[in-house]
Amino acid sequence: MSRPVAPRVLDQDASSLTLALQRLSQTTGAQLLYGPDLVAGQSAPALRGRMGVERALTQLLSRTDLAFRRTPSGVFVIYRARSAARPVHDAPVVRQAASIEPVVGLEAVVITSGKRLETLGRSDASVQALSSQMMDRTGVRDFEDLAKLAPSLTISKTTQPGNNSINIRGVGTYSYSIGTEPSVVVVVDDVPQAFQAMAFSALADVQQVEILRGPQSTLFGKSSAAGVIYITTKPASDVFGVQAEALITDDHEERMQAAVTGPISDTLKFRAVAAYSRYRGTVYNLATRRWLNGQSDVNLRAKLVWTPGDDWTVSVSPHMTRTLSSCCVGADTYISPNATLARAELNREAVLRGIVPGPDNREARYNINARGNSTDVGVNVRVVGAVGSWRLTSITAVDRYTLYDRQDTDATDLDYSLLDPRLPRGGSANGGDFLIRAESQEVRLNSPSGGRWDYVGGLYLGRTRSERYFVRGSDSLGDYNGLPALPTTNSTLYSRYMARTTLRTFAAFGQGSYAVNDRLSILSGLRLSHERIGYRFYDLGAGVTYGAPACSRTTPSVAIETCHADTALSGRIGLQGALAPGLTAYATYSTGYKGRAYDLTSSLTMRTPLASGPYAGLPAADVVAAQQPIASETVANYEAGVRAISADRNLSWNLTLYQERFAGFQAQSRDDAIGLNVLNSIGSMRAEGVESEFSARLTPRLTLAGAANYNRAIMRDFANAACYLGQTAAQGCVGGRQDLSGKTLFNAPRWSLNLNAFYQRPLAGDRRLEINAGYRWRSRVIFGLLQDPASRDGAQGVLDVSAAVGGPGWRLTGFVDNVLDQRIALTRGRNVQWNLLGVDGRPAQATHWKPSRDSGRHMGLRLAVDY
């Protein structure tokens, strides 16, 4: 259940009912559900004084034949008080919020990610909506925390933010290249993020998050072949208000946020938000005396909203995010007593020096503290208005994102110059800079209400320019005093490059439904996309350039392709019907497309000639470049769902069955022939399963909500994959290759679920007690695409509890996360710096883990005030 909205001081002039309801929603944050035609042409009186939403709505609707009721989830539904005449058989059927009943018990029943107003109980797609109230109660504070509530969502972190992956139904992008598009796009206030790393920060001032599962290419383009994370921030208010909150935990997390909102004039209002957060980390670096795997964020957001009339609104929304991250490093969980490190064959004691490997070890030694420091600055301008009976929306966005990253590649704090005096002091590190500049323009038109057709159509233009400067060299990112490699380690060749890409996109799209009658609708959608992409790659160490001048096809040895144009068509078709009162069903077929890709990584700096094969004698880099671009990735999705609401509105249940078939699935994996990670097209992949969400109001004070997912995500055709390090013929490695057909994708659990119980009761005065308990569980996973047994992780279950006491304008929450004190890993795997054979010639093993933020029990307090 949602707690009541605290009374506010309201100061609204008499106006149209449409404008009055919009202002009330923006001022109080209350969710109002109604159809535009229901309130059109009606007037509303002025509102003056301090009052709650119920009293304000009573006054606004006093001159109409409308009434309202509040659902247990906190949504105010406006409806016509007198019975409406039964429609004749061929009367227009309106498929909009006015005639759709909300799902009782869910925290967020109104969704907008379909670029039109819908309720979750009538959605014709697999969507999970998370409200700000639910995220507050369950401790969702950072982007990766969304996986606590969304079983179909997993977050994969490897070495730095640019290599993170967002996965839905087990599907994401496993690539380190700026020449590869993501499979899941993150959209903030209707603006798609040009680079996935931009999403990994604190969730500041968020109103709602919607997770759209499966291909969403019709509305969101090529970067949404696996799904969309759709984030909406809070609106500006017509009445002055201040909100603030602070959080502290016993494991050194601090957060503060403040928001100010209100009117500047009768037609101008604003919202300004500042947020700061800091978490120290999960791994302690004994060499530098610093905690790693932590993060701090500064978020600044503003909205300036101009309403020149009842039918037009212009919003300008600048933002700035500064993130200082020390993710992601590992700590050793097991080292064989006979193990030795690297070519220097250093014994275990000389390397660990006081570190005791074990399942709960959180100590490590690194010369270099991991860094992933970024700045994101941008602005979007949104214009919404009426053009006749249509609704026109224009969204213009400009963004500039920079990321500086640095990691310790030898994974020790040893000074290798003591072993070889030719080397610089320290060891080996890599890192550099990303620069992403993006501009986009979208114009769309929503259909008039009241007709058989309910649709949205539009045009999209976008340009993204990306740069990556990278060095793998000494601790100071210099070379190895002129040597080609650090000779005392296993694989640290010197590399330095600059890569640049330019992507231009044009698309025309449309999606909607046609009401055959009052029970059956035909669903359809289509998107035509055209893109041009080109790259330039400068091997600064070897002095070799690809792609200059523009689209150059030359290399020192073979012909290549450095630019191309693609035109693709994506669509969806289906049926939706009302089976009985409160019960609807749909079935759709949709397609998605992700364009051809370039592997612009250090693989293009390998000048060593290949020893065998059809390209024997040619430089490895030229051979990699000649095999690009990687083939495009396509998906066909078959989906059927049921949405049910009980007659007493105390129970809702959503069930979705799906099968996604990917062809040309793009993934990064290690190629032992050249000793590098390269981008591959692994043939076909399939994800199939069942998704379900429910919400039950068991008593007026107790609500139970949950979600579950069964997902079988496998590589159906990957017969020529590289072997993992140390894989033997008995384990399936033949000639340096293995057959991964039928194997599970990286970080894709077969089963996952969450369950939340929320209880509230009134206390003396206006105070209220709230108790929330949440449990989430997933089955075992494998963190390595190449199926290394060392990367397997067992099933995990986490219990979180919280209790809050609040009154009008304040709320104090105490919480304990991971009550059962489980060890939760971001990833697990083999530490490849250690040798497979020990000093005595017998096999050796070395494994490590990266503890997640939730690994281990911790508790905290959160205070929120609202004036």
mmCIF file with all atom_site columns, N, CA and C in Angstrom, residues 141-146 153 155 157 161-162 164-167 182 184-188 191-204 206 209 228-231 295 297 299 301 319 321 323 374-376 399 401-403 436:
data_model
loop_
_atom_site.group_PDB
_atom_site.id
_atom_site.type_symbol
_atom_site.label_atom_id
_atom_site.label_alt_id
_atom_site.label_comp_id
_atom_site.label_asym_id
_atom_site.label_entity_id
_atom_site.label_seq_id
_atom_site.pdbx_PDB_ins_code
_atom_site.Cartn_x
_atom_site.Cartn_y
_atom_site.Cartn_z
_atom_site.occupancy
_atom_site.B_iso_or_equiv
_atom_site.pdbx_formal_charge
_atom_site.auth_seq_id
_atom_site.auth_comp_id
_atom_site.auth_asym_id
_atom_site.auth_atom_id
_atom_site.pdbx_PDB_model_num
ATOM 1   N N  . ARG A 1 141 ? 18.474 2.161  -4.322  1.00 0.00 ? 141 ARG A N  1
ATOM 2   C CA . ARG A 1 141 ? 19.062 3.497  -4.295  1.00 0.00 ? 141 ARG A CA 1
ATOM 3   C C  . ARG A 1 141 ? 19.968 3.766  -5.491  1.00 0.00 ? 141 ARG A C  1
ATOM 4   N N  . ASP A 1 142 ? 20.586 2.730  -6.031  1.00 0.00 ? 142 ASP A N  1
ATOM 5   C CA . ASP A 1 142 ? 21.442 2.848  -7.207  1.00 0.00 ? 142 ASP A CA 1
ATOM 6   C C  . ASP A 1 142 ? 20.839 2.063  -8.359  1.00 0.00 ? 142 ASP A C  1
ATOM 7   N N  . PHE A 1 143 ? 21.319 2.328  -9.564  1.00 0.00 ? 143 PHE A N  1
ATOM 8   C CA . PHE A 1 143 ? 20.753 1.692  -10.741 1.00 0.00 ? 143 PHE A CA 1
ATOM 9   C C  . PHE A 1 143 ? 20.788 0.173  -10.634 1.00 0.00 ? 143 PHE A C  1
ATOM 10  N N  . GLU A 1 144 ? 21.930 -0.395 -10.207 1.00 0.00 ? 144 GLU A N  1
ATOM 11  C CA . GLU A 1 144 ? 22.033 -1.852 -10.161 1.00 0.00 ? 144 GLU A CA 1
ATOM 12  C C  . GLU A 1 144 ? 21.111 -2.468 -9.121  1.00 0.00 ? 144 GLU A C  1
ATOM 13  N N  . ASP A 1 145 ? 20.597 -1.654 -8.155  1.00 0.00 ? 145 ASP A N  1
ATOM 14  C CA . ASP A 1 145 ? 19.661 -2.166 -7.158  1.00 0.00 ? 145 ASP A CA 1
ATOM 15  C C  . ASP A 1 145 ? 18.320 -2.565 -7.762  1.00 0.00 ? 145 ASP A C  1
ATOM 16  N N  . LEU A 1 146 ? 18.026 -2.131 -8.977  1.00 0.00 ? 146 LEU A N  1
ATOM 17  C CA . LEU A 1 146 ? 16.751 -2.480 -9.608  1.00 0.00 ? 146 LEU A CA 1
ATOM 18  C C  . LEU A 1 146 ? 16.574 -3.989 -9.716  1.00 0.00 ? 146 LEU A C  1
ATOM 19  N N  . LEU A 1 153 ? 15.924 -9.049 -14.580 1.00 0.00 ? 153 LEU A N  1
ATOM 20  C CA . LEU A 1 153 ? 17.035 -8.129 -14.806 1.00 0.00 ? 153 LEU A CA 1
ATOM 21  C C  . LEU A 1 153 ? 18.272 -8.591 -14.052 1.00 0.00 ? 153 LEU A C  1
ATOM 22  N N  . ILE A 1 155 ? 22.618 -7.542 -13.670 1.00 0.00 ? 155 ILE A N  1
ATOM 23  C CA . ILE A 1 155 ? 23.671 -6.571 -13.964 1.00 0.00 ? 155 ILE A CA 1
ATOM 24  C C  . ILE A 1 155 ? 25.013 -7.289 -13.886 1.00 0.00 ? 155 ILE A C  1
ATOM 25  N N  . LYS A 1 157 ? 29.106 -6.840 -13.948 1.00 0.00 ? 157 LYS A N  1
ATOM 26  C CA . LYS A 1 157 ? 30.217 -5.897 -13.834 1.00 0.00 ? 157 LYS A CA 1
ATOM 27  C C  . LYS A 1 157 ? 31.525 -6.664 -13.982 1.00 0.00 ? 157 LYS A C  1
ATOM 28  N N  . PRO A 1 161 ? 33.258 0.720  -15.525 1.00 0.00 ? 161 PRO A N  1
ATOM 29  C CA . PRO A 1 161 ? 31.878 0.992  -15.961 1.00 0.00 ? 161 PRO A CA 1
ATOM 30  C C  . PRO A 1 161 ? 31.647 0.828  -17.464 1.00 0.00 ? 161 PRO A C  1
ATOM 31  N N  . GLY A 1 162 ? 32.650 1.119  -18.280 1.00 0.00 ? 162 GLY A N  1
ATOM 32  C CA . GLY A 1 162 ? 32.465 0.976  -19.721 1.00 0.00 ? 162 GLY A CA 1
ATOM 33  C C  . GLY A 1 162 ? 32.266 -0.455 -20.159 1.00 0.00 ? 162 GLY A C  1
ATOM 34  N N  . ASN A 1 164 ? 30.477 -2.703 -18.188 1.00 0.00 ? 164 ASN A N  1
ATOM 35  C CA . ASN A 1 164 ? 29.291 -3.255 -17.533 1.00 0.00 ? 164 ASN A CA 1
ATOM 36  C C  . ASN A 1 164 ? 28.245 -3.671 -18.557 1.00 0.00 ? 164 ASN A C  1
ATOM 37  N N  . SER A 1 165 ? 27.406 -4.597 -18.158 1.00 0.00 ? 165 SER A N  1
ATOM 38  C CA . SER A 1 165 ? 26.360 -5.091 -19.056 1.00 0.00 ? 165 SER A CA 1
ATOM 39  C C  . SER A 1 165 ? 25.030 -5.146 -18.329 1.00 0.00 ? 165 SER A C  1
ATOM 40  N N  . ILE A 1 166 ? 23.973 -4.659 -18.979 1.00 0.00 ? 166 ILE A N  1
ATOM 41  C CA . ILE A 1 166 ? 22.606 -4.739 -18.470 1.00 0.00 ? 166 ILE A CA 1
ATOM 42  C C  . ILE A 1 166 ? 21.899 -5.841 -19.254 1.00 0.00 ? 166 ILE A C  1
ATOM 43  N N  . ASN A 1 167 ? 21.347 -6.812 -18.555 1.00 0.00 ? 167 ASN A N  1
ATOM 44  C CA . ASN A 1 167 ? 20.763 -7.977 -19.206 1.00 0.00 ? 167 ASN A CA 1
ATOM 45  C C  . ASN A 1 167 ? 19.304 -8.147 -18.797 1.00 0.00 ? 167 ASN A C  1
ATOM 46  N N  . PRO A 1 182 ? 24.395 -1.485 -27.420 1.00 0.00 ? 182 PRO A N  1
ATOM 47  C CA . PRO A 1 182 ? 23.857 -2.342 -26.353 1.00 0.00 ? 182 PRO A CA 1
ATOM 48  C C  . PRO A 1 182 ? 22.606 -3.073 -26.825 1.00 0.00 ? 182 PRO A C  1
ATOM 49  N N  . VAL A 1 184 ? 20.186 -3.616 -24.389 1.00 0.00 ? 184 VAL A N  1
ATOM 50  C CA . VAL A 1 184 ? 19.193 -3.019 -23.504 1.00 0.00 ? 184 VAL A CA 1
ATOM 51  C C  . VAL A 1 184 ? 19.475 -1.534 -23.430 1.00 0.00 ? 184 VAL A C  1
ATOM 52  N N  . VAL A 1 185 ? 18.488 -0.716 -23.758 1.00 0.00 ? 185 VAL A N  1
ATOM 53  C CA . VAL A 1 185 ? 18.671 0.728  -23.723 1.00 0.00 ? 185 VAL A CA 1
ATOM 54  C C  . VAL A 1 185 ? 18.047 1.288  -22.445 1.00 0.00 ? 185 VAL A C  1
ATOM 55  N N  . VAL A 1 186 ? 18.715 2.267  -21.846 1.00 0.00 ? 186 VAL A N  1
ATOM 56  C CA . VAL A 1 186 ? 18.206 2.972  -20.679 1.00 0.00 ? 186 VAL A CA 1
ATOM 57  C C  . VAL A 1 186 ? 17.677 4.320  -21.153 1.00 0.00 ? 186 VAL A C  1
ATOM 58  N N  . VAL A 1 187 ? 16.423 4.620  -20.820 1.00 0.00 ? 187 VAL A N  1
ATOM 59  C CA . VAL A 1 187 ? 15.764 5.847  -21.257 1.00 0.00 ? 187 VAL A CA 1
ATOM 60  C C  . VAL A 1 187 ? 15.410 6.658  -20.013 1.00 0.00 ? 187 VAL A C  1
ATOM 61  N N  . VAL A 1 188 ? 15.857 7.911  -19.962 1.00 0.00 ? 188 VAL A N  1
ATOM 62  C CA . VAL A 1 188 ? 15.568 8.793  -18.840 1.00 0.00 ? 188 VAL A CA 1
ATOM 63  C C  . VAL A 1 188 ? 14.744 9.969  -19.347 1.00 0.00 ? 188 VAL A C  1
ATOM 64  N N  . VAL A 1 191 ? 14.524 10.198 -23.074 1.00 0.00 ? 191 VAL A N  1
ATOM 65  C CA . VAL A 1 191 ? 15.764 10.374 -23.829 1.00 0.00 ? 191 VAL A CA 1
ATOM 66  C C  . VAL A 1 191 ? 16.625 9.124  -23.675 1.00 0.00 ? 191 VAL A C  1
ATOM 67  N N  . PRO A 1 192 ? 16.937 8.402  -24.769 1.00 0.00 ? 192 PRO A N  1
ATOM 68  C CA . PRO A 1 192 ? 17.786 7.212  -24.658 1.00 0.00 ? 192 PRO A CA 1
ATOM 69  C C  . PRO A 1 192 ? 19.232 7.583  -24.343 1.00 0.00 ? 192 PRO A C  1
ATOM 70  N N  . GLN A 1 193 ? 19.856 6.817  -23.448 1.00 0.00 ? 193 GLN A N  1
ATOM 71  C CA . GLN A 1 193 ? 21.251 7.039  -23.087 1.00 0.00 ? 193 GLN A CA 1
ATOM 72  C C  . GLN A 1 193 ? 22.146 6.455  -24.174 1.00 0.00 ? 193 GLN A C  1
ATOM 73  N N  . ALA A 1 194 ? 23.114 7.238  -24.626 1.00 0.00 ? 194 ALA A N  1
ATOM 74  C CA . ALA A 1 194 ? 23.946 6.830  -25.755 1.00 0.00 ? 194 ALA A CA 1
ATOM 75  C C  . ALA A 1 194 ? 24.993 5.799  -25.375 1.00 0.00 ? 194 ALA A C  1
ATOM 76  N N  . PHE A 1 195 ? 25.302 5.658  -24.084 1.00 0.00 ? 195 PHE A N  1
ATOM 77  C CA . PHE A 1 195 ? 26.366 4.765  -23.631 1.00 0.00 ? 195 PHE A CA 1
ATOM 78  C C  . PHE A 1 195 ? 25.881 4.120  -22.344 1.00 0.00 ? 195 PHE A C  1
ATOM 79  N N  . GLN A 1 196 ? 25.944 2.776  -22.263 1.00 0.00 ? 196 GLN A N  1
ATOM 80  C CA . GLN A 1 196 ? 25.329 2.091  -21.136 1.00 0.00 ? 196 GLN A CA 1
ATOM 81  C C  . GLN A 1 196 ? 25.937 2.490  -19.797 1.00 0.00 ? 196 GLN A C  1
ATOM 82  N N  . ALA A 1 197 ? 27.214 2.832  -19.770 1.00 0.00 ? 197 ALA A N  1
ATOM 83  C CA . ALA A 1 197 ? 27.863 3.207  -18.511 1.00 0.00 ? 197 ALA A CA 1
ATOM 84  C C  . ALA A 1 197 ? 27.219 4.431  -17.885 1.00 0.00 ? 197 ALA A C  1
ATOM 85  N N  . MET A 1 198 ? 26.536 5.256  -18.675 1.00 0.00 ? 198 MET A N  1
ATOM 86  C CA . MET A 1 198 ? 25.892 6.457  -18.147 1.00 0.00 ? 198 MET A CA 1
ATOM 87  C C  . MET A 1 198 ? 24.816 6.124  -17.116 1.00 0.00 ? 198 MET A C  1
ATOM 88  N N  . ALA A 1 199 ? 24.289 4.920  -17.156 1.00 0.00 ? 199 ALA A N  1
ATOM 89  C CA . ALA A 1 199 ? 23.196 4.550  -16.255 1.00 0.00 ? 199 ALA A CA 1
ATOM 90  C C  . ALA A 1 199 ? 23.675 4.226  -14.852 1.00 0.00 ? 199 ALA A C  1
ATOM 91  N N  . PHE A 1 200 ? 24.963 3.916  -14.679 1.00 0.00 ? 200 PHE A N  1
ATOM 92  C CA . PHE A 1 200 ? 25.430 3.353  -13.411 1.00 0.00 ? 200 PHE A CA 1
ATOM 93  C C  . PHE A 1 200 ? 25.775 4.449  -12.417 1.00 0.00 ? 200 PHE A C  1
ATOM 94  N N  . SER A 1 201 ? 24.732 5.024  -11.853 1.00 0.00 ? 201 SER A N  1
ATOM 95  C CA . SER A 1 201 ? 24.886 6.043  -10.818 1.00 0.00 ? 201 SER A CA 1
ATOM 96  C C  . SER A 1 201 ? 23.690 5.934  -9.881  1.00 0.00 ? 201 SER A C  1
ATOM 97  N N  . ALA A 1 202 ? 23.641 6.812  -8.885  1.00 0.00 ? 202 ALA A N  1
ATOM 98  C CA . ALA A 1 202 ? 22.529 6.801  -7.946  1.00 0.00 ? 202 ALA A CA 1
ATOM 99  C C  . ALA A 1 202 ? 21.234 7.202  -8.654  1.00 0.00 ? 202 ALA A C  1
ATOM 100 N N  . LEU A 1 203 ? 20.118 6.655  -8.187  1.00 0.00 ? 203 LEU A N  1
ATOM 101 C CA . LEU A 1 203 ? 18.800 7.001  -8.721  1.00 0.00 ? 203 LEU A CA 1
ATOM 102 C C  . LEU A 1 203 ? 18.294 8.223  -7.967  1.00 0.00 ? 203 LEU A C  1
ATOM 103 N N  . ALA A 1 204 ? 18.527 9.390  -8.514  1.00 0.00 ? 204 ALA A N  1
ATOM 104 C CA . ALA A 1 204 ? 18.183 10.640 -7.844  1.00 0.00 ? 204 ALA A CA 1
ATOM 105 C C  . ALA A 1 204 ? 16.841 11.168 -8.353  1.00 0.00 ? 204 ALA A C  1
ATOM 106 N N  . VAL A 1 206 ? 13.800 10.022 -8.609  1.00 0.00 ? 206 VAL A N  1
ATOM 107 C CA . VAL A 1 206 ? 13.086 9.168  -9.558  1.00 0.00 ? 206 VAL A CA 1
ATOM 108 C C  . VAL A 1 206 ? 11.634 8.980  -9.123  1.00 0.00 ? 206 VAL A C  1
ATOM 109 N N  . VAL A 1 209 ? 10.135 3.619  -12.394 1.00 0.00 ? 209 VAL A N  1
ATOM 110 C CA . VAL A 1 209 ? 10.978 2.874  -13.329 1.00 0.00 ? 209 VAL A CA 1
ATOM 111 C C  . VAL A 1 209 ? 10.128 1.778  -13.943 1.00 0.00 ? 209 VAL A C  1
ATOM 112 N N  . VAL A 1 228 ? 14.108 -2.572 -22.448 1.00 0.00 ? 228 VAL A N  1
ATOM 113 C CA . VAL A 1 228 ? 14.261 -1.147 -22.133 1.00 0.00 ? 228 VAL A CA 1
ATOM 114 C C  . VAL A 1 228 ? 14.110 -0.948 -20.634 1.00 0.00 ? 228 VAL A C  1
ATOM 115 N N  . ILE A 1 229 ? 14.967 -0.098 -20.050 1.00 0.00 ? 229 ILE A N  1
ATOM 116 C CA . ILE A 1 229 ? 14.778 0.402  -18.694 1.00 0.00 ? 229 ILE A CA 1
ATOM 117 C C  . ILE A 1 229 ? 14.338 1.856  -18.839 1.00 0.00 ? 229 ILE A C  1
ATOM 118 N N  . TYR A 1 230 ? 13.086 2.143  -18.476 1.00 0.00 ? 230 TYR A N  1
ATOM 119 C CA . TYR A 1 230 ? 12.465 3.442  -18.731 1.00 0.00 ? 230 TYR A CA 1
ATOM 120 C C  . TYR A 1 230 ? 12.298 4.174  -17.402 1.00 0.00 ? 230 TYR A C  1
ATOM 121 N N  . ILE A 1 231 ? 13.058 5.246  -17.205 1.00 0.00 ? 231 ILE A N  1
ATOM 122 C CA . ILE A 1 231 ? 13.099 5.969  -15.936 1.00 0.00 ? 231 ILE A CA 1
ATOM 123 C C  . ILE A 1 231 ? 12.424 7.326  -16.093 1.00 0.00 ? 231 ILE A C  1
ATOM 124 N N  . GLN A 1 295 ? 31.765 3.764  -4.499  1.00 0.00 ? 295 GLN A N  1
ATOM 125 C CA . GLN A 1 295 ? 31.338 4.777  -5.468  1.00 0.00 ? 295 GLN A CA 1
ATOM 126 C C  . GLN A 1 295 ? 30.777 5.983  -4.739  1.00 0.00 ? 295 GLN A C  1
ATOM 127 N N  . ASP A 1 297 ? 28.597 9.703  -5.805  1.00 0.00 ? 297 ASP A N  1
ATOM 128 C CA . ASP A 1 297 ? 27.871 10.392 -6.880  1.00 0.00 ? 297 ASP A CA 1
ATOM 129 C C  . ASP A 1 297 ? 27.428 11.767 -6.417  1.00 0.00 ? 297 ASP A C  1
ATOM 130 N N  . ASN A 1 299 ? 24.629 14.349 -8.025  1.00 0.00 ? 299 ASN A N  1
ATOM 131 C CA . ASN A 1 299 ? 23.598 14.518 -9.049  1.00 0.00 ? 299 ASN A CA 1
ATOM 132 C C  . ASN A 1 299 ? 22.942 15.871 -8.903  1.00 0.00 ? 299 ASN A C  1
ATOM 133 N N  . ARG A 1 301 ? 19.941 18.101 -10.865 1.00 0.00 ? 301 ARG A N  1
ATOM 134 C CA . ARG A 1 301 ? 18.892 18.097 -11.888 1.00 0.00 ? 301 ARG A CA 1
ATOM 135 C C  . ARG A 1 301 ? 17.986 19.299 -11.684 1.00 0.00 ? 301 ARG A C  1
ATOM 136 N N  . HIS A 1 319 ? 20.885 18.581 -16.600 1.00 0.00 ? 319 HIS A N  1
ATOM 137 C CA . HIS A 1 319 ? 21.342 17.663 -15.561 1.00 0.00 ? 319 HIS A CA 1
ATOM 138 C C  . HIS A 1 319 ? 22.856 17.552 -15.595 1.00 0.00 ? 319 HIS A C  1
ATOM 139 N N  . THR A 1 321 ? 25.822 14.813 -13.660 1.00 0.00 ? 321 THR A N  1
ATOM 140 C CA . THR A 1 321 ? 26.156 13.735 -12.742 1.00 0.00 ? 321 THR A CA 1
ATOM 141 C C  . THR A 1 321 ? 27.662 13.550 -12.724 1.00 0.00 ? 321 THR A C  1
ATOM 142 N N  . THR A 1 323 ? 30.465 11.002 -11.067 1.00 0.00 ? 323 THR A N  1
ATOM 143 C CA . THR A 1 323 ? 30.615 9.718  -10.396 1.00 0.00 ? 323 THR A CA 1
ATOM 144 C C  . THR A 1 323 ? 32.092 9.393  -10.228 1.00 0.00 ? 323 THR A C  1
ATOM 145 N N  . SER A 1 374 ? 33.549 9.507  -13.916 1.00 0.00 ? 374 SER A N  1
ATOM 146 C CA . SER A 1 374 ? 32.799 10.002 -15.073 1.00 0.00 ? 374 SER A CA 1
ATOM 147 C C  . SER A 1 374 ? 32.066 11.290 -14.751 1.00 0.00 ? 374 SER A C  1
ATOM 148 N N  . THR A 1 375 ? 31.772 12.044 -15.811 1.00 0.00 ? 375 THR A N  1
ATOM 149 C CA . THR A 1 375 ? 30.941 13.244 -15.749 1.00 0.00 ? 375 THR A CA 1
ATOM 150 C C  . THR A 1 375 ? 29.948 13.200 -16.897 1.00 0.00 ? 375 THR A C  1
ATOM 151 N N  . ASP A 1 376 ? 28.694 13.410 -16.588 1.00 0.00 ? 376 ASP A N  1
ATOM 152 C CA . ASP A 1 376 ? 27.629 13.413 -17.595 1.00 0.00 ? 376 ASP A CA 1
ATOM 153 C C  . ASP A 1 376 ? 26.892 14.746 -17.497 1.00 0.00 ? 376 ASP A C  1
ATOM 154 N N  . ASP A 1 399 ? 23.863 15.730 -25.041 1.00 0.00 ? 399 ASP A N  1
ATOM 155 C CA . ASP A 1 399 ? 24.550 15.158 -23.896 1.00 0.00 ? 399 ASP A CA 1
ATOM 156 C C  . ASP A 1 399 ? 26.036 14.984 -24.192 1.00 0.00 ? 399 ASP A C  1
ATOM 157 N N  . TYR A 1 401 ? 29.354 13.000 -22.278 1.00 0.00 ? 401 TYR A N  1
ATOM 158 C CA . TYR A 1 401 ? 29.741 12.074 -21.215 1.00 0.00 ? 401 TYR A CA 1
ATOM 159 C C  . TYR A 1 401 ? 31.225 11.767 -21.330 1.00 0.00 ? 401 TYR A C  1
ATOM 160 N N  . THR A 1 402 ? 31.947 11.873 -20.216 1.00 0.00 ? 402 THR A N  1
ATOM 161 C CA . THR A 1 402 ? 33.365 11.513 -20.181 1.00 0.00 ? 402 THR A CA 1
ATOM 162 C C  . THR A 1 402 ? 33.589 10.496 -19.072 1.00 0.00 ? 402 THR A C  1
ATOM 163 N N  . LEU A 1 403 ? 34.516 9.576  -19.318 1.00 0.00 ? 403 LEU A N  1
ATOM 164 C CA . LEU A 1 403 ? 34.852 8.544  -18.344 1.00 0.00 ? 403 LEU A CA 1
ATOM 165 C C  . LEU A 1 403 ? 36.347 8.307  -18.378 1.00 0.00 ? 403 LEU A C  1
ATOM 166 N N  . ILE A 1 436 ? 31.828 10.622 -25.080 1.00 0.00 ? 436 ILE A N  1
ATOM 167 C CA . ILE A 1 436 ? 30.613 10.339 -25.842 1.00 0.00 ? 436 ILE A CA 1
ATOM 168 C C  . ILE A 1 436 ? 29.836 11.633 -25.992 1.00 0.00 ? 436 ILE A C  1
#
